[in-house]
PDB file of C-alpha atoms in Angstrom:
ATOM      1  CA  UNK A   1     127.303 107.055 120.660  1.00 42.00           C
ATOM      2  CA  UNK A   2     128.593 110.589 120.158  1.00 43.00           C
ATOM      3  CA  UNK A   3     131.879 110.819 118.308  1.00 46.00           C
ATOM      4  CA  UNK A   4     134.377 113.640 118.085  1.00 42.00           C
ATOM      5  CA  UNK A   5     134.768 115.316 114.669  1.00 41.00           C
ATOM      6  CA  UNK A   6     138.527 115.194 115.187  1.00 41.00           C
ATOM      7  CA  UNK A   7     140.202 112.654 112.944  1.00 49.00           C
ATOM      8  CA  UNK A   8     141.686 109.823 115.027  1.00 49.00           C
ATOM      9  CA  UNK A   9     145.467 109.762 115.377  1.00 58.00           C
ATOM     10  CA  UNK A  10     145.682 106.136 114.284  1.00 68.00           C
ATOM     11  CA  UNK A  11     145.066 104.942 110.704  1.00 81.00           C
ATOM     12  CA  UNK A  12     141.537 103.861 109.763  1.00 88.00           C
ATOM     13  CA  UNK A  13     140.713 100.309 110.813  1.00 91.00           C
ATOM     14  CA  UNK A  14     140.765  97.695 108.026  1.00 93.00           C
ATOM     15  CA  UNK A  15     137.551  96.266 106.625  1.00 94.00           C
ATOM     16  CA  UNK A  16     138.207  92.964 108.393  1.00 95.00           C
ATOM     17  CA  UNK A  17     138.026  94.774 111.735  1.00 95.00           C
ATOM     18  CA  UNK A  18     134.639  96.278 110.878  1.00 96.00           C
ATOM     19  CA  UNK A  19     133.375  92.854 109.821  1.00 97.00           C
ATOM     20  CA  UNK A  20     134.518  91.386 113.129  1.00 97.00           C
ATOM     21  CA  UNK A  21     132.945  94.185 115.167  1.00 97.00           C
ATOM     22  CA  UNK A  22     129.650  93.786 113.323  1.00 98.00           C
ATOM     23  CA  UNK A  23     129.712  90.023 113.865  1.00 98.00           C
ATOM     24  CA  UNK A  24     130.424  90.413 117.575  1.00 98.00           C
ATOM     25  CA  UNK A  25     127.406  92.651 118.141  1.00 97.00           C
ATOM     26  CA  UNK A  26     124.822  90.203 116.839  1.00 98.00           C
ATOM     27  CA  UNK A  27     121.856  90.501 114.439  1.00 98.00           C
ATOM     28  CA  UNK A  28     121.948  93.861 112.693  1.00 98.00           C
ATOM     29  CA  UNK A  29     119.438  96.209 111.146  1.00 98.00           C
ATOM     30  CA  UNK A  30     121.098  98.568 108.661  1.00 98.00           C
ATOM     31  CA  UNK A  31     119.374 101.835 107.818  1.00 98.00           C
ATOM     32  CA  UNK A  32     120.141 101.829 104.099  1.00 97.00           C
ATOM     33  CA  UNK A  33     119.432 104.647 101.683  1.00 94.00           C
ATOM     34  CA  UNK A  34     120.552 104.500  98.070  1.00 90.00           C
ATOM     35  CA  UNK A  35     123.894 106.066  98.969  1.00 94.00           C
ATOM     36  CA  UNK A  36     127.295 104.419  98.962  1.00 96.00           C
ATOM     37  CA  UNK A  37     127.956 104.880 102.702  1.00 96.00           C
ATOM     38  CA  UNK A  38     125.063 102.806 104.022  1.00 97.00           C
ATOM     39  CA  UNK A  39     125.429 100.401 101.093  1.00 97.00           C
ATOM     40  CA  UNK A  40     128.966  99.644 102.191  1.00 97.00           C
ATOM     41  CA  UNK A  41     127.830  99.030 105.774  1.00 98.00           C
ATOM     42  CA  UNK A  42     125.159  96.655 104.454  1.00 98.00           C
ATOM     43  CA  UNK A  43     127.823  94.802 102.466  1.00 98.00           C
ATOM     44  CA  UNK A  44     130.104  94.475 105.497  1.00 98.00           C
ATOM     45  CA  UNK A  45     127.220  93.422 107.732  1.00 98.00           C
ATOM     46  CA  UNK A  46     126.103  90.757 105.268  1.00 98.00           C
ATOM     47  CA  UNK A  47     129.641  89.381 105.178  1.00 98.00           C
ATOM     48  CA  UNK A  48     129.715  89.364 108.967  1.00 98.00           C
ATOM     49  CA  UNK A  49     126.234  88.069 109.693  1.00 98.00           C
ATOM     50  CA  UNK A  50     124.638  86.666 106.556  1.00 98.00           C
ATOM     51  CA  UNK A  51     120.918  86.187 107.121  1.00 97.00           C
ATOM     52  CA  UNK A  52     121.241  87.744 110.570  1.00 98.00           C
ATOM     53  CA  UNK A  53     121.479  91.148 108.853  1.00 98.00           C
ATOM     54  CA  UNK A  54     118.648  93.059 107.217  1.00 98.00           C
ATOM     55  CA  UNK A  55     118.709  96.348 105.329  1.00 98.00           C
ATOM     56  CA  UNK A  56     115.754  98.689 105.693  1.00 98.00           C
ATOM     57  CA  UNK A  57     115.026 101.569 103.343  1.00 98.00           C
ATOM     58  CA  UNK A  58     112.508 104.170 104.436  1.00 97.00           C
ATOM     59  CA  UNK A  59     110.383 105.904 101.835  1.00 97.00           C
ATOM     60  CA  UNK A  60     108.287 109.013 102.129  1.00 96.00           C
ATOM     61  CA  UNK A  61     107.512 112.345 100.478  1.00 96.00           C
ATOM     62  CA  UNK A  62     111.097 113.601 100.866  1.00 95.00           C
ATOM     63  CA  UNK A  63     112.713 110.477  99.374  1.00 96.00           C
ATOM     64  CA  UNK A  64     112.954 110.340  95.594  1.00 95.00           C
ATOM     65  CA  UNK A  65     111.791 107.252  93.726  1.00 94.00           C
ATOM     66  CA  UNK A  66     115.220 107.194  92.107  1.00 93.00           C
ATOM     67  CA  UNK A  67     116.880 106.805  95.502  1.00 95.00           C
ATOM     68  CA  UNK A  68     114.598 103.941  96.507  1.00 96.00           C
ATOM     69  CA  UNK A  69     115.213 102.087  93.249  1.00 96.00           C
ATOM     70  CA  UNK A  70     118.957 102.499  93.709  1.00 95.00           C
ATOM     71  CA  UNK A  71     118.648 101.002  97.200  1.00 96.00           C
ATOM     72  CA  UNK A  72     116.798  98.019  95.733  1.00 97.00           C
ATOM     73  CA  UNK A  73     119.522  97.517  93.148  1.00 96.00           C
ATOM     74  CA  UNK A  74     122.299  97.694  95.737  1.00 97.00           C
ATOM     75  CA  UNK A  75     120.534  95.263  98.068  1.00 97.00           C
ATOM     76  CA  UNK A  76     120.140  92.780  95.207  1.00 97.00           C
ATOM     77  CA  UNK A  77     123.832  93.043  94.364  1.00 97.00           C
ATOM     78  CA  UNK A  78     124.784  92.379  98.001  1.00 97.00           C
ATOM     79  CA  UNK A  79     122.247  89.611  98.536  1.00 98.00           C
ATOM     80  CA  UNK A  80     121.011  91.035 101.817  1.00 98.00           C
ATOM     81  CA  UNK A  81     117.408  90.781 102.980  1.00 98.00           C
ATOM     82  CA  UNK A  82     115.920  94.155 102.039  1.00 98.00           C
ATOM     83  CA  UNK A  83     112.774  95.694 103.448  1.00 97.00           C
ATOM     84  CA  UNK A  84     111.029  98.931 102.541  1.00 97.00           C
ATOM     85  CA  UNK A  85     108.851 100.875 104.956  1.00 97.00           C
ATOM     86  CA  UNK A  86     106.940 104.088 104.316  1.00 97.00           C
ATOM     87  CA  UNK A  87     107.105 106.870 106.897  1.00 97.00           C
ATOM     88  CA  UNK A  88     105.743 110.399 106.803  1.00 96.00           C
ATOM     89  CA  UNK A  89     107.626 113.103 108.708  1.00 97.00           C
ATOM     90  CA  UNK A  90     105.146 115.633 107.303  1.00 97.00           C
ATOM     91  CA  UNK A  91     102.818 114.454 110.060  1.00 97.00           C
ATOM     92  CA  UNK A  92     105.088 116.326 112.497  1.00 97.00           C
ATOM     93  CA  UNK A  93     104.427 120.084 112.658  1.00 98.00           C
ATOM     94  CA  UNK A  94     108.031 120.903 113.582  1.00 97.00           C
ATOM     95  CA  UNK A  95     109.247 119.132 110.459  1.00 97.00           C
ATOM     96  CA  UNK A  96     106.767 120.961 108.219  1.00 97.00           C
ATOM     97  CA  UNK A  97     107.913 124.288 109.686  1.00 98.00           C
ATOM     98  CA  UNK A  98     111.377 123.580 108.265  1.00 97.00           C
ATOM     99  CA  UNK A  99     113.574 125.155 110.899  1.00 96.00           C
ATOM    100  CA  UNK A 100     117.307 124.487 111.087  1.00 94.00           C
ATOM    101  CA  UNK A 101     116.396 121.511 113.314  1.00 95.00           C
ATOM    102  CA  UNK A 102     114.241 119.894 110.631  1.00 96.00           C
ATOM    103  CA  UNK A 103     116.503 116.851 110.272  1.00 95.00           C
ATOM    104  CA  UNK A 104     116.181 116.067 113.979  1.00 96.00           C
ATOM    105  CA  UNK A 105     112.407 115.725 113.687  1.00 97.00           C
ATOM    106  CA  UNK A 106     112.688 113.706 110.480  1.00 96.00           C
ATOM    107  CA  UNK A 107     115.234 111.290 111.952  1.00 96.00           C
ATOM    108  CA  UNK A 108     113.166 110.955 115.104  1.00 97.00           C
ATOM    109  CA  UNK A 109     110.247 109.698 113.007  1.00 97.00           C
ATOM    110  CA  UNK A 110     112.515 107.417 111.010  1.00 97.00           C
ATOM    111  CA  UNK A 111     114.319 105.897 113.978  1.00 97.00           C
ATOM    112  CA  UNK A 112     111.029 105.053 115.665  1.00 97.00           C
ATOM    113  CA  UNK A 113     110.005 103.109 112.565  1.00 98.00           C
ATOM    114  CA  UNK A 114     113.382 101.368 112.339  1.00 98.00           C
ATOM    115  CA  UNK A 115     113.325 100.402 116.009  1.00 98.00           C
ATOM    116  CA  UNK A 116     109.844  98.949 115.589  1.00 98.00           C
ATOM    117  CA  UNK A 117     111.008  96.840 112.649  1.00 98.00           C
ATOM    118  CA  UNK A 118     114.137  95.758 114.481  1.00 98.00           C
ATOM    119  CA  UNK A 119     112.277  94.827 117.649  1.00 98.00           C
ATOM    120  CA  UNK A 120     109.855  92.667 115.692  1.00 97.00           C
ATOM    121  CA  UNK A 121     112.677  91.054 113.690  1.00 97.00           C
ATOM    122  CA  UNK A 122     115.064  90.556 116.598  1.00 98.00           C
ATOM    123  CA  UNK A 123     117.853  93.073 115.961  1.00 98.00           C
ATOM    124  CA  UNK A 124     120.623  93.341 118.552  1.00 98.00           C
ATOM    125  CA  UNK A 125     122.238  96.356 116.874  1.00 98.00           C
ATOM    126  CA  UNK A 126     121.128  99.249 114.688  1.00 98.00           C
ATOM    127  CA  UNK A 127     123.698 100.720 112.309  1.00 98.00           C
ATOM    128  CA  UNK A 128     123.919 103.407 109.648  1.00 97.00           C
ATOM    129  CA  UNK A 129     126.359 104.802 107.087  1.00 95.00           C
ATOM    130  CA  UNK A 130     127.604 107.885 108.950  1.00 94.00           C
ATOM    131  CA  UNK A 131     131.354 108.227 108.357  1.00 92.00           C
ATOM    132  CA  UNK A 132     134.011 110.344 109.981  1.00 90.00           C
ATOM    133  CA  UNK A 133     133.836 113.192 107.456  1.00 86.00           C
ATOM    134  CA  UNK A 134     130.184 113.697 108.419  1.00 85.00           C
ATOM    135  CA  UNK A 135     131.003 114.520 112.021  1.00 84.00           C
ATOM    136  CA  UNK A 136     132.326 118.014 111.384  1.00 71.00           C
ATOM    137  CA  UNK A 137     129.003 119.183 109.933  1.00 64.00           C
ATOM    138  CA  UNK A 138     126.036 120.616 111.802  1.00 68.00           C
ATOM    139  CA  UNK A 139     123.818 117.534 111.700  1.00 83.00           C
ATOM    140  CA  UNK A 140     120.825 117.603 114.048  1.00 90.00           C
ATOM    141  CA  UNK A 141     119.691 114.357 112.433  1.00 91.00           C
ATOM    142  CA  UNK A 142     122.758 112.647 113.835  1.00 92.00           C
ATOM    143  CA  UNK A 143     121.670 113.625 117.344  1.00 94.00           C
ATOM    144  CA  UNK A 144     118.382 111.801 116.784  1.00 95.00           C
ATOM    145  CA  UNK A 145     120.235 108.715 115.537  1.00 95.00           C
ATOM    146  CA  UNK A 146     122.494 108.775 118.592  1.00 94.00           C
ATOM    147  CA  UNK A 147     119.562 109.115 120.965  1.00 96.00           C
ATOM    148  CA  UNK A 148     117.903 106.114 119.325  1.00 96.00           C
ATOM    149  CA  UNK A 149     121.021 104.030 119.951  1.00 97.00           C
ATOM    150  CA  UNK A 150     122.353 103.724 116.413  1.00 97.00           C
ATOM    151  CA  UNK A 151     125.982 102.742 115.947  1.00 97.00           C
ATOM    152  CA  UNK A 152     128.119 104.381 113.225  1.00 96.00           C
ATOM    153  CA  UNK A 153     130.702 101.692 112.377  1.00 97.00           C
ATOM    154  CA  UNK A 154     132.406 103.674 109.598  1.00 96.00           C
ATOM    155  CA  UNK A 155     132.927 106.711 111.810  1.00 94.00           C
ATOM    156  CA  UNK A 156     133.959 104.531 114.730  1.00 93.00           C
ATOM    157  CA  UNK A 157     136.658 102.972 112.557  1.00 94.00           C
ATOM    158  CA  UNK A 158     137.922 106.367 111.357  1.00 93.00           C
ATOM    159  CA  UNK A 159     136.729 105.931 107.782  1.00 95.00           C
ATOM    160  CA  UNK A 160     135.986 109.008 105.679  1.00 93.00           C
ATOM    161  CA  UNK A 161     134.512 109.345 102.212  1.00 92.00           C
ATOM    162  CA  UNK A 162     137.783 108.419 100.525  1.00 93.00           C
ATOM    163  CA  UNK A 163     137.984 105.081 102.337  1.00 94.00           C
ATOM    164  CA  UNK A 164     134.292 104.423 101.791  1.00 96.00           C
ATOM    165  CA  UNK A 165     134.484 104.850  98.024  1.00 95.00           C
ATOM    166  CA  UNK A 166     137.717 102.860  97.764  1.00 95.00           C
ATOM    167  CA  UNK A 167     136.354  99.858  99.643  1.00 96.00           C
ATOM    168  CA  UNK A 168     132.971 100.089  97.899  1.00 96.00           C
ATOM    169  CA  UNK A 169     134.778  99.947  94.574  1.00 96.00           C
ATOM    170  CA  UNK A 170     136.814  96.945  95.714  1.00 96.00           C
ATOM    171  CA  UNK A 171     133.552  95.247  96.676  1.00 96.00           C
ATOM    172  CA  UNK A 172     132.040  96.170  93.309  1.00 96.00           C
ATOM    173  CA  UNK A 173     129.046  97.901  94.763  1.00 97.00           C
ATOM    174  CA  UNK A 174     127.048  99.347  91.853  1.00 95.00           C
ATOM    175  CA  UNK A 175     126.782 102.800  93.442  1.00 94.00           C
ATOM    176  CA  UNK A 176     130.415 103.172  94.544  1.00 94.00           C
ATOM    177  CA  UNK A 177     130.943 106.330  92.456  1.00 92.00           C
ATOM    178  CA  UNK A 178     127.430 107.775  92.556  1.00 91.00           C
ATOM    179  CA  UNK A 179     127.233 111.439  93.653  1.00 89.00           C
ATOM    180  CA  UNK A 180     126.176 112.110  97.217  1.00 83.00           C
ATOM    181  CA  UNK A 181     122.484 112.731  97.690  1.00 84.00           C
ATOM    182  CA  UNK A 182     120.218 114.088 100.404  1.00 88.00           C
ATOM    183  CA  UNK A 183     116.513 114.224 101.109  1.00 93.00           C
ATOM    184  CA  UNK A 184     114.410 116.479  98.908  1.00 96.00           C
ATOM    185  CA  UNK A 185     113.537 118.729 101.851  1.00 97.00           C
ATOM    186  CA  UNK A 186     117.166 119.867 102.011  1.00 95.00           C
ATOM    187  CA  UNK A 187     116.542 121.858  98.828  1.00 97.00           C
ATOM    188  CA  UNK A 188     114.043 124.156 100.533  1.00 98.00           C
ATOM    189  CA  UNK A 189     115.154 127.328 102.317  1.00 97.00           C
ATOM    190  CA  UNK A 190     114.868 127.042 106.086  1.00 96.00           C
ATOM    191  CA  UNK A 191     111.712 128.739 107.291  1.00 97.00           C
ATOM    192  CA  UNK A 192     109.722 127.992 104.143  1.00 98.00           C
ATOM    193  CA  UNK A 193     107.052 125.427 105.028  1.00 98.00           C
ATOM    194  CA  UNK A 194     107.453 121.999 103.484  1.00 98.00           C
ATOM    195  CA  UNK A 195     104.538 120.330 101.720  1.00 98.00           C
ATOM    196  CA  UNK A 196     104.208 117.088  99.800  1.00 97.00           C
ATOM    197  CA  UNK A 197     103.395 119.084  96.653  1.00 97.00           C
ATOM    198  CA  UNK A 198     106.569 121.131  96.965  1.00 98.00           C
ATOM    199  CA  UNK A 199     108.739 118.057  97.465  1.00 98.00           C
ATOM    200  CA  UNK A 200     107.165 116.379  94.441  1.00 97.00           C
ATOM    201  CA  UNK A 201     107.858 119.488  92.369  1.00 98.00           C
ATOM    202  CA  UNK A 202     111.518 119.432  93.389  1.00 98.00           C
ATOM    203  CA  UNK A 203     111.778 115.745  92.488  1.00 97.00           C
ATOM    204  CA  UNK A 204     110.283 116.351  89.032  1.00 98.00           C
ATOM    205  CA  UNK A 205     112.545 119.335  88.444  1.00 98.00           C
ATOM    206  CA  UNK A 206     115.711 117.425  89.330  1.00 98.00           C
ATOM    207  CA  UNK A 207     114.681 114.515  87.114  1.00 97.00           C
ATOM    208  CA  UNK A 208     114.320 116.940  84.208  1.00 98.00           C
ATOM    209  CA  UNK A 209     117.802 118.377  84.779  1.00 98.00           C
ATOM    210  CA  UNK A 210     119.392 114.931  85.112  1.00 97.00           C
ATOM    211  CA  UNK A 211     117.771 113.913  81.829  1.00 97.00           C
ATOM    212  CA  UNK A 212     120.094 116.433  80.152  1.00 97.00           C
ATOM    213  CA  UNK A 213     123.100 114.374  81.224  1.00 96.00           C
ATOM    214  CA  UNK A 214     124.055 115.973  84.561  1.00 97.00           C
ATOM    215  CA  UNK A 215     125.080 113.689  87.446  1.00 94.00           C
ATOM    216  CA  UNK A 216     125.019 115.960  90.510  1.00 95.00           C
ATOM    217  CA  UNK A 217     121.824 118.004  90.565  1.00 97.00           C
ATOM    218  CA  UNK A 218     120.153 120.237  93.116  1.00 97.00           C
ATOM    219  CA  UNK A 219     117.116 122.424  92.485  1.00 98.00           C
ATOM    220  CA  UNK A 220     117.067 124.860  95.410  1.00 98.00           C
ATOM    221  CA  UNK A 221     113.779 126.501  96.299  1.00 98.00           C
ATOM    222  CA  UNK A 222     113.227 129.901  97.874  1.00 97.00           C
ATOM    223  CA  UNK A 223     109.581 130.905  97.781  1.00 97.00           C
ATOM    224  CA  UNK A 224     108.449 130.294  94.203  1.00 96.00           C
ATOM    225  CA  UNK A 225     111.953 130.703  92.807  1.00 98.00           C
ATOM    226  CA  UNK A 226     114.232 127.835  91.834  1.00 98.00           C
ATOM    227  CA  UNK A 227     118.003 127.773  91.439  1.00 98.00           C
ATOM    228  CA  UNK A 228     119.644 124.928  89.536  1.00 98.00           C
ATOM    229  CA  UNK A 229     123.025 123.582  90.582  1.00 97.00           C
ATOM    230  CA  UNK A 230     125.047 120.944  88.766  1.00 97.00           C
ATOM    231  CA  UNK A 231     128.537 119.526  89.248  1.00 96.00           C
ATOM    232  CA  UNK A 232     131.156 122.314  88.865  1.00 95.00           C
ATOM    233  CA  UNK A 233     132.811 120.744  85.824  1.00 95.00           C
ATOM    234  CA  UNK A 234     129.483 120.851  83.938  1.00 96.00           C
ATOM    235  CA  UNK A 235     128.411 124.396  84.832  1.00 97.00           C
ATOM    236  CA  UNK A 236     129.473 125.911  81.512  1.00 96.00           C
ATOM    237  CA  UNK A 237     127.434 123.380  79.547  1.00 95.00           C
ATOM    238  CA  UNK A 238     124.418 124.378  81.635  1.00 96.00           C
ATOM    239  CA  UNK A 239     124.878 128.151  81.596  1.00 94.00           C
ATOM    240  CA  UNK A 240     126.540 128.965  78.252  1.00 91.00           C
ATOM    241  CA  UNK A 241     124.408 127.165  75.709  1.00 86.00           C
ATOM    242  CA  UNK A 242     120.977 125.954  74.652  1.00 95.00           C
ATOM    243  CA  UNK A 243     120.840 123.295  77.385  1.00 97.00           C
ATOM    244  CA  UNK A 244     120.261 125.912  80.051  1.00 96.00           C
ATOM    245  CA  UNK A 245     117.533 127.563  78.016  1.00 96.00           C
ATOM    246  CA  UNK A 246     115.746 124.235  77.663  1.00 97.00           C
ATOM    247  CA  UNK A 247     116.094 123.515  81.372  1.00 98.00           C
ATOM    248  CA  UNK A 248     114.515 126.859  82.275  1.00 98.00           C
ATOM    249  CA  UNK A 249     111.722 126.367  79.765  1.00 97.00           C
ATOM    250  CA  UNK A 250     110.944 122.923  81.176  1.00 98.00           C
ATOM    251  CA  UNK A 251     111.054 123.936  84.848  1.00 98.00           C
ATOM    252  CA  UNK A 252     108.897 127.067  84.697  1.00 98.00           C
ATOM    253  CA  UNK A 253     105.669 125.133  83.947  1.00 97.00           C
ATOM    254  CA  UNK A 254     106.151 123.178  87.178  1.00 97.00           C
ATOM    255  CA  UNK A 255     105.015 126.279  89.060  1.00 95.00           C
ATOM    256  CA  UNK A 256     108.216 128.243  89.642  1.00 97.00           C
ATOM    257  CA  UNK A 257     108.000 131.994  89.043  1.00 97.00           C
ATOM    258  CA  UNK A 258     111.693 132.220  88.174  1.00 97.00           C
ATOM    259  CA  UNK A 259     114.437 129.701  87.427  1.00 98.00           C
ATOM    260  CA  UNK A 260     118.103 130.644  87.624  1.00 97.00           C
ATOM    261  CA  UNK A 261     121.218 128.665  86.755  1.00 97.00           C
ATOM    262  CA  UNK A 262     123.896 128.803  89.442  1.00 97.00           C
ATOM    263  CA  UNK A 263     127.256 129.766  87.861  1.00 95.00           C
ATOM    264  CA  UNK A 264     129.201 128.392  90.857  1.00 94.00           C
ATOM    265  CA  UNK A 265     128.012 124.804  90.718  1.00 94.00           C
ATOM    266  CA  UNK A 266     127.116 122.329  93.430  1.00 91.00           C
ATOM    267  CA  UNK A 267     129.082 122.594  96.657  1.00 81.00           C
ATOM    268  CA  UNK A 268     130.264 126.167  96.080  1.00 64.00           C
ATOM    269  CA  UNK A 269     127.552 128.088  97.904  1.00 55.00           C
ATOM    270  CA  UNK A 270     128.016 130.654 100.653  1.00 46.00           C
ATOM    271  CA  UNK A 271     127.341 129.394 104.178  1.00 39.00           C
ATOM    272  CA  UNK A 272     123.951 131.138 104.331  1.00 39.00           C
ATOM    273  CA  UNK A 273     122.526 128.928 101.602  1.00 40.00           C
ATOM    274  CA  UNK A 274     120.485 125.767 102.327  1.00 43.00           C
ATOM    275  CA  UNK A 275     122.387 122.573 103.175  1.00 40.00           C
ATOM    276  CA  UNK A 276     123.119 119.759 100.684  1.00 48.00           C
TER     277      UNK A 276
END
């Protein structure tokens, strides 16, 4: 179901309406990452359907172990049946080539796996955590989800990130205030081939930076060079003191030729830079 990026003229629908819509559509498979958006949909679906809802988390070379563990924790807090399935988009040459359409090929692999699980389980609907604020972005992955027949209940109800976090907090979801995340491949400049080794290096690098107390971390890769981004309010702690020196010293042995510390911070890149 393709949705317009234009914000609806009416106020966002209440949570009770989403619960009713989910209940009306029958047994649901929720594509659940470790993020707050899909976690909230899983919570609403479990309220609507109970054991007729399952959450599925896909793992693979571009999904960090941290993200998978967070998904497990959220599923436990909700009480929903949670399943984990490994997929490998690196098997697809177009994905490895890392063009601007990379996410389409990744989501195509993922949706095939989700549809297989849902068919075997008996799903009547397939849902995800796409919300209305996502619709204004260039998201080829969303096209793949639409083609596979996924429904975006948050976007359909006019919910954006503000509503998502507010309701997730009300529901006491453990990740309600966690920073947004994205697959590890999004750190790599378009056109640079993606390999499992490169993705693992990015995951290790970001874990090192987070260990210094930063919440929002991206290690962007261009060739053999790495650029470290953290949340804007923490940039000075990274760039103006010994923390940054330690970060550089710890990242260089991972195989990067140079490591730079971005003085702008996460989310303040020019449009030509890689996506989140």
